[in-house]
Amino acid sequence: MFRTTQDSDGHQQSPIMLLSPYSAILGTNRVPSSEAERHKIRHHISVLERHLAIIDENTSQMIDSSNSLFYEREMCRQNLEAHKMLLSPARRMPVEIIRRIFLECLPDGEVNKPEPSTRSAPLLVSAICSGWRQVAIATPHLWNSIYLCFDDMLRSNSRAHVTNGIIKRLNYWQPAKRDATLDMQMMRLWISRADTVPVAIRLEYSIGSHNTTIPPTPEMVIDVLSGVRISNLIVGIRLTVKNCIDLLSSCSQIIHCSFTRVTLNPYMQTIHREPPPISLPCLQSLWLWTDCDIGPLFDSLRLPHLTILSVEYVNRLLNDSWPQSEFASLISRSSCLLQKLRLHQISMSHEVLIACLSCVASITELSIKDGAKCLNDIVLAAMTYRPHEGIPLIPRLEVIRFRGFAYSDQALVVMIESRWRHSMVFTPATSQVSCLKTARVVMHTKGGDPWKNLQKFHKEGLDTLGLDVDVIPS
């Protein structure tokens, strides 16, 4: 409150600022509790505005304005703004709207979100004020995704203060040099905020001479994720088959899973698993990059709703090591209707490939790349639709992505033509064989009859990537 004085000549002087009855709540996050209190604050604001006008009038009448008068004006203006803040609409915003705004601040996607940062949601919005922080903490969907990359190029030790700062923002403070243990502590606290909401987790580790960061051990990861309701999981650190089994055993609600570095057990321990295998009723896609035998992993799982399976060998010494028996058992045991099968850099015999594809007649999309032996003319002949011979191999096939060196262009195009034009022939078998829609293939020569036929199919509507087909010189 202000009080106006007069000088000895009767001129009005600038107001003298008195203590505000609301000084205790100025600059705080308190919201006026009643309309009566808000009415009193509005009245006080009107008083401040009148006295600010008096100061401005006195200033305009003075030829030589003093610094003290400008100081009084600034103090009055700040006091006025502080009181107006008490009536800010943001303070009366319903929690539901605040929560919705916070959720809209999140990056798009789930497992593709950037690493946790104090400059982006959810950490940024939880640092605005104590009231909004409590809203953020109590909003599980703000914390249902986390991505950590253990890479010196991205997160050097000089950035240890960043991780420490994040943990401090998460209401947990333990000063320490940044390492995998600290990151695991942060992740544990982060996903605890998600409560019962399914969480998407992505852990990456870049391999290279530049990277001296020690990633978390599999045991650390398993310990942190134990009991967490995980929907999406991408693990890019080295895991043995047993580690994968142990991790999946605690992820009963998982929907999508990728293990990008499944490797040999350094102690060559034999995996003994008693039945029944782990049942993952929600798992829809499983992606594996491996340099070891994954048969024990197949033997340990039951995946009734699996629709996508991708296996890529990263060690070319794994010749003829496809675990066909275990794969067939997995498909039979799961009774799943697999839709997409991706087999990359897997050298198996064509007999094994035919046996493999015979187990998954339901697939609509098949990708085989860098299979030097398995994808040959015999396999393509088995996939070729001939009405008088009955149903071909994988009859529901609609999309193919082939890159290999053992098949001929002629056999490839004959198979494509039979699956592309079969709908023109009406037989009882026609309804059981799907029409091919997409063919992304590698051919050995360009310009011959097979190439021209493929161009013709493209003009008829077959998707061949705009005829941008890779050509391998013969």
Short mmCIF file of C-alpha atoms in Angstrom, two decimals:
data_model
loop_
_atom_site.label_atom_id
_atom_site.label_comp_id
_atom_site.label_asym_id
_atom_site.label_seq_id
_atom_site.Cartn_x
_atom_site.Cartn_y
_atom_site.Cartn_z
CA MET A 1 0.00 0.00 0.00
CA PHE A 2 1.15 3.55 -0.66
CA ARG A 3 0.62 6.82 1.18
CA THR A 4 0.84 10.20 -0.62
CA THR A 5 2.55 13.20 1.04
CA GLN A 6 2.75 16.92 0.25
CA ASP A 7 5.71 19.27 0.45
CA SER A 8 5.74 22.62 2.30
CA ASP A 9 4.24 24.38 -0.74
CA GLY A 10 1.30 21.98 -0.90
CA HIS A 11 2.52 20.04 -3.97
CA GLN A 12 1.74 16.34 -4.11
CA GLN A 13 4.81 14.21 -3.64
CA SER A 14 5.44 10.67 -4.86
CA PRO A 15 3.77 7.93 -2.82
CA ILE A 16 5.57 6.16 -0.06
CA MET A 17 5.31 2.37 -0.43
CA LEU A 18 3.94 0.53 2.59
CA LEU A 19 4.05 -3.20 3.25
CA SER A 20 1.61 -5.24 1.21
CA PRO A 21 -0.81 -7.49 3.12
CA TYR A 22 0.15 -10.17 0.57
CA SER A 23 3.93 -9.87 0.83
CA ALA A 24 4.16 -13.38 2.32
CA ILE A 25 2.80 -15.00 -0.84
CA LEU A 26 4.38 -12.75 -3.46
CA GLY A 27 6.83 -14.69 -5.62
CA THR A 28 5.41 -18.03 -4.49
CA ASN A 29 3.22 -20.59 -6.26
CA ARG A 30 0.30 -20.13 -3.91
CA VAL A 31 -3.10 -19.80 -5.55
CA PRO A 32 -5.70 -17.51 -3.87
CA SER A 33 -8.11 -19.89 -2.21
CA SER A 34 -11.37 -17.97 -2.56
CA GLU A 35 -13.10 -15.39 -4.70
CA ALA A 36 -13.15 -13.04 -1.70
CA GLU A 37 -9.37 -13.19 -1.46
CA ARG A 38 -9.02 -12.61 -5.20
CA HIS A 39 -11.36 -9.60 -4.89
CA LYS A 40 -9.11 -8.08 -2.20
CA ILE A 41 -6.05 -8.62 -4.37
CA ARG A 42 -7.75 -6.94 -7.33
CA HIS A 43 -8.60 -3.98 -5.09
CA HIS A 44 -4.99 -3.75 -3.96
CA ILE A 45 -3.85 -3.86 -7.59
CA SER A 46 -6.11 -0.91 -8.42
CA VAL A 47 -4.56 1.05 -5.54
CA LEU A 48 -1.07 0.26 -6.84
CA GLU A 49 -2.04 1.34 -10.35
CA ARG A 50 -3.33 4.69 -9.06
CA HIS A 51 -0.16 5.37 -7.15
CA LEU A 52 1.98 4.34 -10.12
CA ALA A 53 0.07 6.93 -12.14
CA ILE A 54 0.85 9.54 -9.46
CA ILE A 55 4.55 8.75 -9.69
CA ASP A 56 4.43 9.07 -13.47
CA GLU A 57 2.64 12.41 -13.16
CA ASN A 58 5.19 13.74 -10.68
CA THR A 59 8.01 12.55 -12.89
CA SER A 60 6.60 14.40 -15.89
CA GLN A 61 6.29 17.63 -13.86
CA MET A 62 9.86 17.55 -12.62
CA ILE A 63 12.49 19.15 -14.79
CA ASP A 64 15.30 17.21 -13.24
CA SER A 65 14.08 13.79 -12.17
CA SER A 66 16.12 12.21 -9.42
CA ASN A 67 17.38 8.66 -9.39
CA SER A 68 15.42 8.02 -6.21
CA LEU A 69 12.17 8.83 -8.01
CA PHE A 70 12.95 6.41 -10.81
CA TYR A 71 13.85 3.81 -8.20
CA GLU A 72 10.50 4.34 -6.46
CA ARG A 73 8.71 3.95 -9.77
CA GLU A 74 10.51 0.70 -10.57
CA MET A 75 9.77 -0.71 -7.13
CA CYS A 76 6.11 0.23 -7.52
CA ARG A 77 5.97 -1.37 -10.98
CA GLN A 78 7.56 -4.60 -9.75
CA ASN A 79 5.19 -4.71 -6.79
CA LEU A 80 2.25 -4.23 -9.13
CA GLU A 81 3.40 -7.05 -11.44
CA ALA A 82 3.96 -9.36 -8.47
CA HIS A 83 0.39 -8.82 -7.31
CA LYS A 84 -0.97 -9.36 -10.82
CA MET A 85 0.85 -12.69 -10.94
CA LEU A 86 -1.27 -13.85 -8.01
CA LEU A 87 -4.28 -13.66 -10.33
CA SER A 88 -2.56 -15.25 -13.34
CA PRO A 89 -4.90 -17.69 -15.15
CA ALA A 90 -2.06 -20.24 -15.21
CA ARG A 91 -2.31 -20.53 -11.44
CA ARG A 92 -5.96 -21.53 -11.72
CA MET A 93 -5.48 -23.89 -14.63
CA PRO A 94 -7.01 -27.32 -13.93
CA VAL A 95 -4.52 -30.10 -13.33
CA GLU A 96 -5.96 -32.07 -16.24
CA ILE A 97 -5.09 -29.27 -18.68
CA ILE A 98 -1.58 -28.85 -17.24
CA ARG A 99 -1.04 -32.59 -17.60
CA ARG A 100 -2.25 -32.50 -21.22
CA ILE A 101 0.11 -29.61 -22.02
CA PHE A 102 3.02 -31.50 -20.50
CA LEU A 103 2.25 -34.58 -22.58
CA GLU A 104 2.14 -32.47 -25.75
CA CYS A 105 5.66 -31.24 -24.94
CA LEU A 106 7.10 -34.75 -25.26
CA PRO A 107 9.08 -35.68 -28.40
CA ASP A 108 7.21 -37.77 -30.92
CA GLY A 109 7.57 -41.53 -30.93
CA GLU A 110 8.40 -43.93 -28.14
CA VAL A 111 11.77 -45.65 -28.38
CA ASN A 112 13.11 -42.96 -30.72
CA LYS A 113 12.98 -40.16 -28.17
CA PRO A 114 16.28 -38.38 -27.44
CA GLU A 115 18.28 -38.99 -24.30
CA PRO A 116 16.99 -37.42 -21.07
CA SER A 117 17.83 -33.73 -20.93
CA THR A 118 17.12 -30.91 -18.51
CA ARG A 119 16.29 -28.82 -21.59
CA SER A 120 13.33 -30.88 -22.74
CA ALA A 121 10.25 -32.60 -21.34
CA PRO A 122 9.64 -34.21 -18.97
CA LEU A 123 12.55 -32.81 -16.92
CA LEU A 124 12.10 -29.26 -18.16
CA VAL A 125 8.40 -29.03 -17.31
CA SER A 126 9.04 -30.53 -13.89
CA ALA A 127 11.40 -27.65 -13.04
CA ILE A 128 8.99 -24.75 -13.60
CA CYS A 129 7.56 -24.60 -10.11
CA SER A 130 6.83 -26.92 -7.21
CA GLY A 131 3.14 -27.19 -8.03
CA TRP A 132 3.72 -28.15 -11.64
CA ARG A 133 6.55 -30.44 -10.58
CA GLN A 134 4.09 -32.44 -8.50
CA VAL A 135 1.78 -32.64 -11.51
CA ALA A 136 4.66 -33.91 -13.67
CA ILE A 137 5.72 -36.49 -11.10
CA ALA A 138 2.13 -37.71 -10.82
CA THR A 139 1.75 -38.12 -14.61
CA PRO A 140 3.06 -41.63 -15.42
CA HIS A 141 2.84 -41.19 -19.20
CA LEU A 142 5.53 -38.49 -19.02
CA TRP A 143 8.01 -41.14 -17.90
CA ASN A 144 7.01 -44.13 -20.03
CA SER A 145 9.98 -43.91 -22.42
CA ILE A 146 13.73 -43.63 -21.91
CA TYR A 147 16.73 -43.88 -24.23
CA LEU A 148 20.32 -44.15 -23.03
CA CYS A 149 23.39 -44.34 -25.27
CA PHE A 150 26.71 -45.31 -23.72
CA ASP A 151 29.06 -43.55 -26.11
CA ASP A 152 32.01 -41.26 -25.43
CA MET A 153 31.23 -39.29 -28.57
CA LEU A 154 27.73 -38.51 -27.31
CA ARG A 155 28.13 -38.58 -23.53
CA SER A 156 31.70 -37.98 -22.44
CA ASN A 157 32.92 -38.06 -18.86
CA SER A 158 33.10 -34.27 -19.02
CA ARG A 159 29.32 -34.38 -19.13
CA ALA A 160 29.04 -36.20 -15.83
CA HIS A 161 27.45 -33.09 -14.38
CA VAL A 162 24.60 -33.49 -16.86
CA THR A 163 23.70 -36.93 -15.56
CA ASN A 164 24.11 -35.71 -12.00
CA GLY A 165 21.84 -32.79 -12.83
CA ILE A 166 19.22 -35.11 -14.26
CA ILE A 167 19.29 -37.25 -11.14
CA LYS A 168 18.97 -34.10 -9.06
CA ARG A 169 15.94 -33.10 -11.12
CA LEU A 170 14.55 -36.55 -10.46
CA ASN A 171 14.76 -35.72 -6.76
CA TYR A 172 17.70 -37.99 -6.14
CA TRP A 173 21.15 -36.61 -5.47
CA GLN A 174 24.32 -38.60 -5.29
CA PRO A 175 27.34 -36.72 -6.60
CA ALA A 176 29.48 -39.12 -8.58
CA LYS A 177 31.51 -39.43 -11.72
CA ARG A 178 29.30 -40.36 -14.64
CA ASP A 179 29.37 -44.09 -15.31
CA ALA A 180 27.04 -46.95 -16.11
CA THR A 181 26.05 -47.35 -12.47
CA LEU A 182 24.91 -43.75 -12.28
CA ASP A 183 22.97 -44.15 -15.52
CA MET A 184 21.27 -47.26 -14.18
CA GLN A 185 20.30 -45.35 -11.03
CA MET A 186 18.80 -42.63 -13.17
CA MET A 187 16.90 -45.16 -15.29
CA ARG A 188 15.55 -46.96 -12.23
CA LEU A 189 14.24 -43.71 -10.77
CA TRP A 190 12.92 -42.54 -14.14
CA ILE A 191 10.84 -45.64 -14.87
CA SER A 192 9.57 -45.74 -11.28
CA ARG A 193 7.69 -42.54 -12.16
CA ALA A 194 5.81 -44.47 -14.86
CA ASP A 195 4.12 -46.48 -12.12
CA THR A 196 2.02 -49.18 -13.85
CA VAL A 197 2.12 -47.61 -17.33
CA PRO A 198 3.99 -49.78 -19.89
CA VAL A 199 7.48 -48.42 -20.57
CA ALA A 200 9.53 -48.22 -23.78
CA ILE A 201 13.26 -48.66 -23.11
CA ARG A 202 16.19 -48.30 -25.49
CA LEU A 203 19.80 -48.94 -24.48
CA GLU A 204 22.56 -48.48 -27.05
CA TYR A 205 26.31 -48.88 -27.03
CA SER A 206 28.47 -47.80 -29.97
CA ILE A 207 31.31 -50.14 -30.81
CA GLY A 208 34.54 -48.45 -31.85
CA SER A 209 38.06 -47.54 -30.85
CA HIS A 210 36.88 -44.08 -29.81
CA ASN A 211 34.50 -45.42 -27.20
CA THR A 212 36.05 -46.07 -23.80
CA THR A 213 32.78 -45.88 -21.88
CA ILE A 214 32.05 -49.07 -19.98
CA PRO A 215 28.44 -50.10 -20.64
CA PRO A 216 26.28 -51.58 -17.91
CA THR A 217 26.63 -55.29 -17.37
CA PRO A 218 23.73 -57.52 -18.40
CA GLU A 219 23.16 -58.27 -14.74
CA MET A 220 22.75 -54.55 -14.00
CA VAL A 221 20.21 -54.19 -16.80
CA ILE A 222 18.26 -57.27 -15.71
CA ASP A 223 18.22 -56.04 -12.12
CA VAL A 224 16.91 -52.58 -13.05
CA LEU A 225 14.25 -53.91 -15.43
CA SER A 226 13.05 -56.69 -13.17
CA GLY A 227 9.40 -56.17 -12.35
CA VAL A 228 9.02 -53.26 -14.79
CA ARG A 229 6.04 -53.41 -17.12
CA ILE A 230 7.85 -53.10 -20.46
CA SER A 231 6.08 -52.66 -23.79
CA ASN A 232 9.02 -51.93 -26.11
CA LEU A 233 12.59 -53.01 -25.46
CA ILE A 234 15.72 -52.37 -27.54
CA VAL A 235 18.97 -53.54 -25.98
CA GLY A 236 22.16 -52.69 -27.85
CA ILE A 237 24.65 -53.92 -25.26
CA ARG A 238 26.23 -57.36 -25.37
CA LEU A 239 23.92 -60.11 -24.11
CA THR A 240 24.32 -63.85 -24.05
CA VAL A 241 21.43 -66.10 -24.95
CA LYS A 242 20.97 -66.80 -21.24
CA ASN A 243 20.86 -63.04 -20.54
CA CYS A 244 18.13 -62.67 -23.15
CA ILE A 245 16.14 -65.49 -21.59
CA ASP A 246 16.52 -64.03 -18.09
CA LEU A 247 15.49 -60.59 -19.30
CA LEU A 248 12.44 -61.84 -21.19
CA SER A 249 11.34 -63.91 -18.23
CA SER A 250 10.53 -60.67 -16.38
CA CYS A 251 8.81 -58.98 -19.34
CA SER A 252 5.50 -60.80 -19.52
CA GLN A 253 3.70 -57.83 -21.15
CA ILE A 254 6.32 -56.97 -23.76
CA ILE A 255 5.05 -56.19 -27.27
CA HIS A 256 8.17 -55.38 -29.30
CA CYS A 257 11.70 -56.61 -28.55
CA SER A 258 15.09 -56.13 -30.21
CA PHE A 259 18.39 -57.63 -29.07
CA THR A 260 21.08 -56.21 -31.34
CA ARG A 261 24.16 -57.93 -29.85
CA VAL A 262 23.37 -61.51 -28.91
CA THR A 263 26.75 -63.14 -28.47
CA LEU A 264 28.52 -66.23 -27.24
CA ASN A 265 28.66 -66.94 -23.55
CA PRO A 266 32.32 -66.41 -22.58
CA TYR A 267 32.12 -69.38 -20.24
CA MET A 268 30.31 -71.57 -22.77
CA GLN A 269 27.73 -72.54 -20.20
CA THR A 270 25.11 -75.00 -21.34
CA ILE A 271 21.59 -73.69 -20.95
CA HIS A 272 19.28 -76.11 -19.22
CA ARG A 273 15.70 -74.95 -19.15
CA GLU A 274 12.93 -77.01 -17.65
CA PRO A 275 9.52 -76.85 -19.32
CA PRO A 276 7.31 -75.01 -19.70
CA PRO A 277 9.03 -72.34 -21.78
CA ILE A 278 8.52 -68.64 -21.14
CA SER A 279 5.16 -67.53 -22.48
CA LEU A 280 5.02 -63.98 -23.84
CA PRO A 281 1.40 -63.60 -24.94
CA CYS A 282 1.73 -59.97 -26.05
CA LEU A 283 4.99 -60.16 -28.01
CA GLN A 284 4.36 -59.25 -31.65
CA SER A 285 7.84 -58.60 -33.04
CA LEU A 286 11.24 -60.07 -32.21
CA TRP A 287 14.43 -58.74 -33.83
CA LEU A 288 17.75 -60.51 -33.26
CA TRP A 289 21.28 -59.68 -34.40
CA THR A 290 23.58 -62.48 -33.33
CA ASP A 291 26.96 -64.11 -33.74
CA CYS A 292 26.03 -67.34 -31.99
CA ASP A 293 23.56 -70.20 -31.99
CA ILE A 294 20.14 -68.91 -30.96
CA GLY A 295 18.52 -72.33 -30.86
CA PRO A 296 18.40 -72.33 -27.03
CA LEU A 297 16.55 -69.00 -27.16
CA PHE A 298 13.93 -70.43 -29.51
CA ASP A 299 13.60 -73.46 -27.25
CA SER A 300 12.89 -71.23 -24.25
CA LEU A 301 10.01 -69.22 -25.69
CA ARG A 302 6.33 -69.52 -26.48
CA LEU A 303 5.06 -66.63 -28.59
CA PRO A 304 1.40 -67.12 -29.53
CA HIS A 305 0.96 -63.66 -31.10
CA LEU A 306 4.30 -63.28 -32.85
CA THR A 307 3.82 -61.65 -36.26
CA ILE A 308 7.32 -60.37 -37.10
CA LEU A 309 10.57 -62.30 -36.73
CA SER A 310 13.91 -60.93 -37.90
CA VAL A 311 17.21 -62.77 -37.53
CA GLU A 312 20.51 -61.45 -38.82
CA TYR A 313 23.87 -63.12 -38.37
CA VAL A 314 26.75 -60.71 -37.83
CA ASN A 315 29.39 -63.43 -38.02
CA ARG A 316 29.88 -65.00 -41.43
CA LEU A 317 31.59 -67.99 -39.81
CA LEU A 318 28.15 -69.19 -38.72
CA ASN A 319 27.70 -71.27 -41.85
CA ASP A 320 24.84 -73.76 -41.91
CA SER A 321 24.03 -72.99 -38.29
CA TRP A 322 20.37 -72.07 -38.65
CA PRO A 323 18.55 -73.82 -35.77
CA GLN A 324 15.79 -75.29 -37.94
CA SER A 325 14.64 -77.87 -35.41
CA GLU A 326 14.31 -75.28 -32.65
CA PHE A 327 12.66 -72.81 -35.03
CA ALA A 328 10.07 -75.36 -36.15
CA SER A 329 9.38 -76.26 -32.53
CA LEU A 330 8.91 -72.59 -31.63
CA ILE A 331 6.38 -72.06 -34.42
CA SER A 332 4.53 -75.27 -33.61
CA ARG A 333 4.53 -74.64 -29.86
CA SER A 334 3.39 -71.04 -30.26
CA SER A 335 0.69 -71.71 -32.87
CA CYS A 336 1.39 -68.19 -34.11
CA LEU A 337 0.45 -66.74 -37.48
CA LEU A 338 3.76 -65.19 -38.51
CA GLN A 339 3.30 -62.37 -41.04
CA LYS A 340 6.84 -61.13 -41.71
CA LEU A 341 10.05 -63.15 -41.78
CA ARG A 342 13.45 -61.52 -42.25
CA LEU A 343 16.53 -63.73 -42.69
CA HIS A 344 19.72 -61.78 -43.39
CA GLN A 345 23.28 -63.04 -43.84
CA ILE A 346 22.25 -66.57 -42.89
CA SER A 347 24.00 -69.24 -44.93
CA MET A 348 21.92 -72.39 -44.90
CA SER A 349 21.23 -75.05 -47.47
CA HIS A 350 18.27 -74.68 -49.78
CA GLU A 351 16.73 -77.78 -48.19
CA VAL A 352 16.82 -76.11 -44.78
CA LEU A 353 15.36 -72.89 -46.21
CA ILE A 354 12.46 -74.79 -47.78
CA ALA A 355 11.86 -76.58 -44.48
CA CYS A 356 11.97 -73.24 -42.68
CA LEU A 357 9.45 -71.62 -45.03
CA SER A 358 7.20 -74.67 -44.88
CA CYS A 359 6.71 -73.96 -41.16
CA VAL A 360 5.38 -70.46 -41.78
CA ALA A 361 2.79 -70.71 -44.54
CA SER A 362 1.03 -67.66 -43.10
CA ILE A 363 3.76 -65.11 -43.88
CA THR A 364 2.92 -62.30 -46.28
CA GLU A 365 6.35 -60.62 -46.35
CA LEU A 366 9.69 -62.38 -46.84
CA SER A 367 13.12 -60.76 -46.83
CA ILE A 368 16.23 -62.82 -47.61
CA LYS A 369 19.53 -61.07 -48.13
CA ASP A 370 23.13 -62.15 -48.59
CA GLY A 371 22.23 -65.82 -48.48
CA ALA A 372 24.95 -67.13 -50.74
CA LYS A 373 23.65 -70.70 -50.91
CA CYS A 374 20.09 -71.02 -49.76
CA LEU A 375 18.09 -68.85 -52.17
CA ASN A 376 18.51 -70.73 -55.45
CA ASP A 377 16.36 -71.82 -58.38
CA ILE A 378 15.05 -74.84 -56.47
CA VAL A 379 13.61 -72.61 -53.75
CA LEU A 380 12.15 -70.22 -56.32
CA ALA A 381 10.59 -73.15 -58.17
CA ALA A 382 8.91 -74.26 -54.94
CA MET A 383 7.50 -70.74 -54.57
CA THR A 384 6.29 -70.59 -58.18
CA TYR A 385 2.52 -70.94 -58.56
CA ARG A 386 1.43 -73.57 -61.07
CA PRO A 387 -2.34 -74.19 -60.86
CA HIS A 388 -2.08 -77.81 -61.95
CA GLU A 389 0.46 -78.54 -59.19
CA GLY A 390 -1.52 -77.14 -56.27
CA ILE A 391 -0.54 -74.67 -53.58
CA PRO A 392 3.02 -73.26 -53.76
CA LEU A 393 5.40 -72.63 -50.88
CA ILE A 394 4.21 -69.70 -48.68
CA PRO A 395 0.96 -69.10 -50.59
CA ARG A 396 0.04 -65.85 -48.81
CA LEU A 397 3.19 -64.05 -49.95
CA GLU A 398 2.62 -60.42 -51.01
CA VAL A 399 6.01 -58.75 -50.49
CA ILE A 400 9.48 -60.10 -51.31
CA ARG A 401 12.89 -58.56 -50.73
CA PHE A 402 15.58 -60.80 -52.20
CA ARG A 403 19.30 -60.27 -52.49
CA GLY A 404 21.32 -63.36 -53.34
CA PHE A 405 23.74 -64.82 -55.82
CA ALA A 406 22.62 -68.42 -56.26
CA TYR A 407 19.43 -67.90 -58.26
CA SER A 408 19.07 -67.07 -61.95
CA ASP A 409 17.23 -64.03 -63.25
CA GLN A 410 14.95 -66.27 -65.30
CA ALA A 411 13.82 -68.39 -62.32
CA LEU A 412 13.27 -65.23 -60.27
CA VAL A 413 11.08 -63.54 -62.88
CA VAL A 414 9.11 -66.74 -63.58
CA MET A 415 8.27 -66.97 -59.88
CA ILE A 416 7.32 -63.28 -59.73
CA GLU A 417 5.12 -63.59 -62.81
CA SER A 418 3.32 -66.65 -61.44
CA ARG A 419 2.50 -64.86 -58.18
CA TRP A 420 1.69 -61.57 -59.90
CA ARG A 421 -0.69 -62.84 -62.59
CA HIS A 422 -2.24 -65.81 -60.85
CA SER A 423 -5.45 -63.87 -60.13
CA MET A 424 -6.24 -63.97 -63.84
CA VAL A 425 -6.68 -67.73 -63.58
CA PHE A 426 -9.74 -68.78 -61.61
CA THR A 427 -9.28 -72.15 -59.95
CA PRO A 428 -10.17 -73.48 -56.47
CA ALA A 429 -6.56 -72.84 -55.50
CA THR A 430 -6.67 -69.19 -56.57
CA SER A 431 -8.42 -68.07 -53.40
CA GLN A 432 -5.68 -69.71 -51.34
CA VAL A 433 -2.81 -67.94 -53.10
CA SER A 434 -2.30 -64.21 -52.61
CA CYS A 435 -1.30 -61.86 -55.39
CA LEU A 436 2.23 -60.49 -55.18
CA LYS A 437 2.26 -56.72 -54.63
CA THR A 438 5.89 -55.75 -54.04
CA ALA A 439 9.12 -57.20 -55.39
CA ARG A 440 12.38 -55.55 -54.31
CA VAL A 441 14.99 -57.82 -55.85
CA VAL A 442 18.56 -57.97 -57.11
CA MET A 443 19.15 -59.17 -60.66
CA HIS A 444 22.42 -60.20 -62.22
CA THR A 445 22.03 -58.61 -65.65
CA LYS A 446 20.19 -55.65 -67.07
CA GLY A 447 18.48 -55.48 -70.43
CA GLY A 448 17.67 -59.14 -71.03
CA ASP A 449 14.24 -60.73 -71.24
CA PRO A 450 13.89 -61.19 -67.45
CA TRP A 451 14.65 -57.51 -66.93
CA LYS A 452 12.17 -56.47 -69.62
CA ASN A 453 9.49 -58.71 -68.12
CA LEU A 454 10.04 -57.10 -64.74
CA GLN A 455 9.59 -53.69 -66.36
CA LYS A 456 6.35 -54.94 -67.87
CA PHE A 457 5.08 -56.11 -64.47
CA HIS A 458 5.93 -52.72 -63.05
CA LYS A 459 3.84 -50.97 -65.69
CA GLU A 460 0.99 -53.33 -64.84
CA GLY A 461 1.13 -52.24 -61.20
CA LEU A 462 3.70 -54.40 -59.43
CA ASP A 463 5.75 -52.33 -56.98
CA THR A 464 9.41 -52.79 -57.92
CA LEU A 465 10.69 -49.58 -56.35
CA GLY A 466 10.24 -47.65 -59.57
CA LEU A 467 12.43 -50.19 -61.37
CA ASP A 468 15.35 -48.93 -59.32
CA VAL A 469 16.51 -52.52 -59.03
CA ASP A 470 20.10 -53.19 -58.02
CA VAL A 471 22.08 -54.99 -60.67
CA ILE A 472 25.00 -57.27 -59.90
CA PRO A 473 27.40 -57.57 -62.84
CA SER A 474 27.72 -61.11 -64.09
#
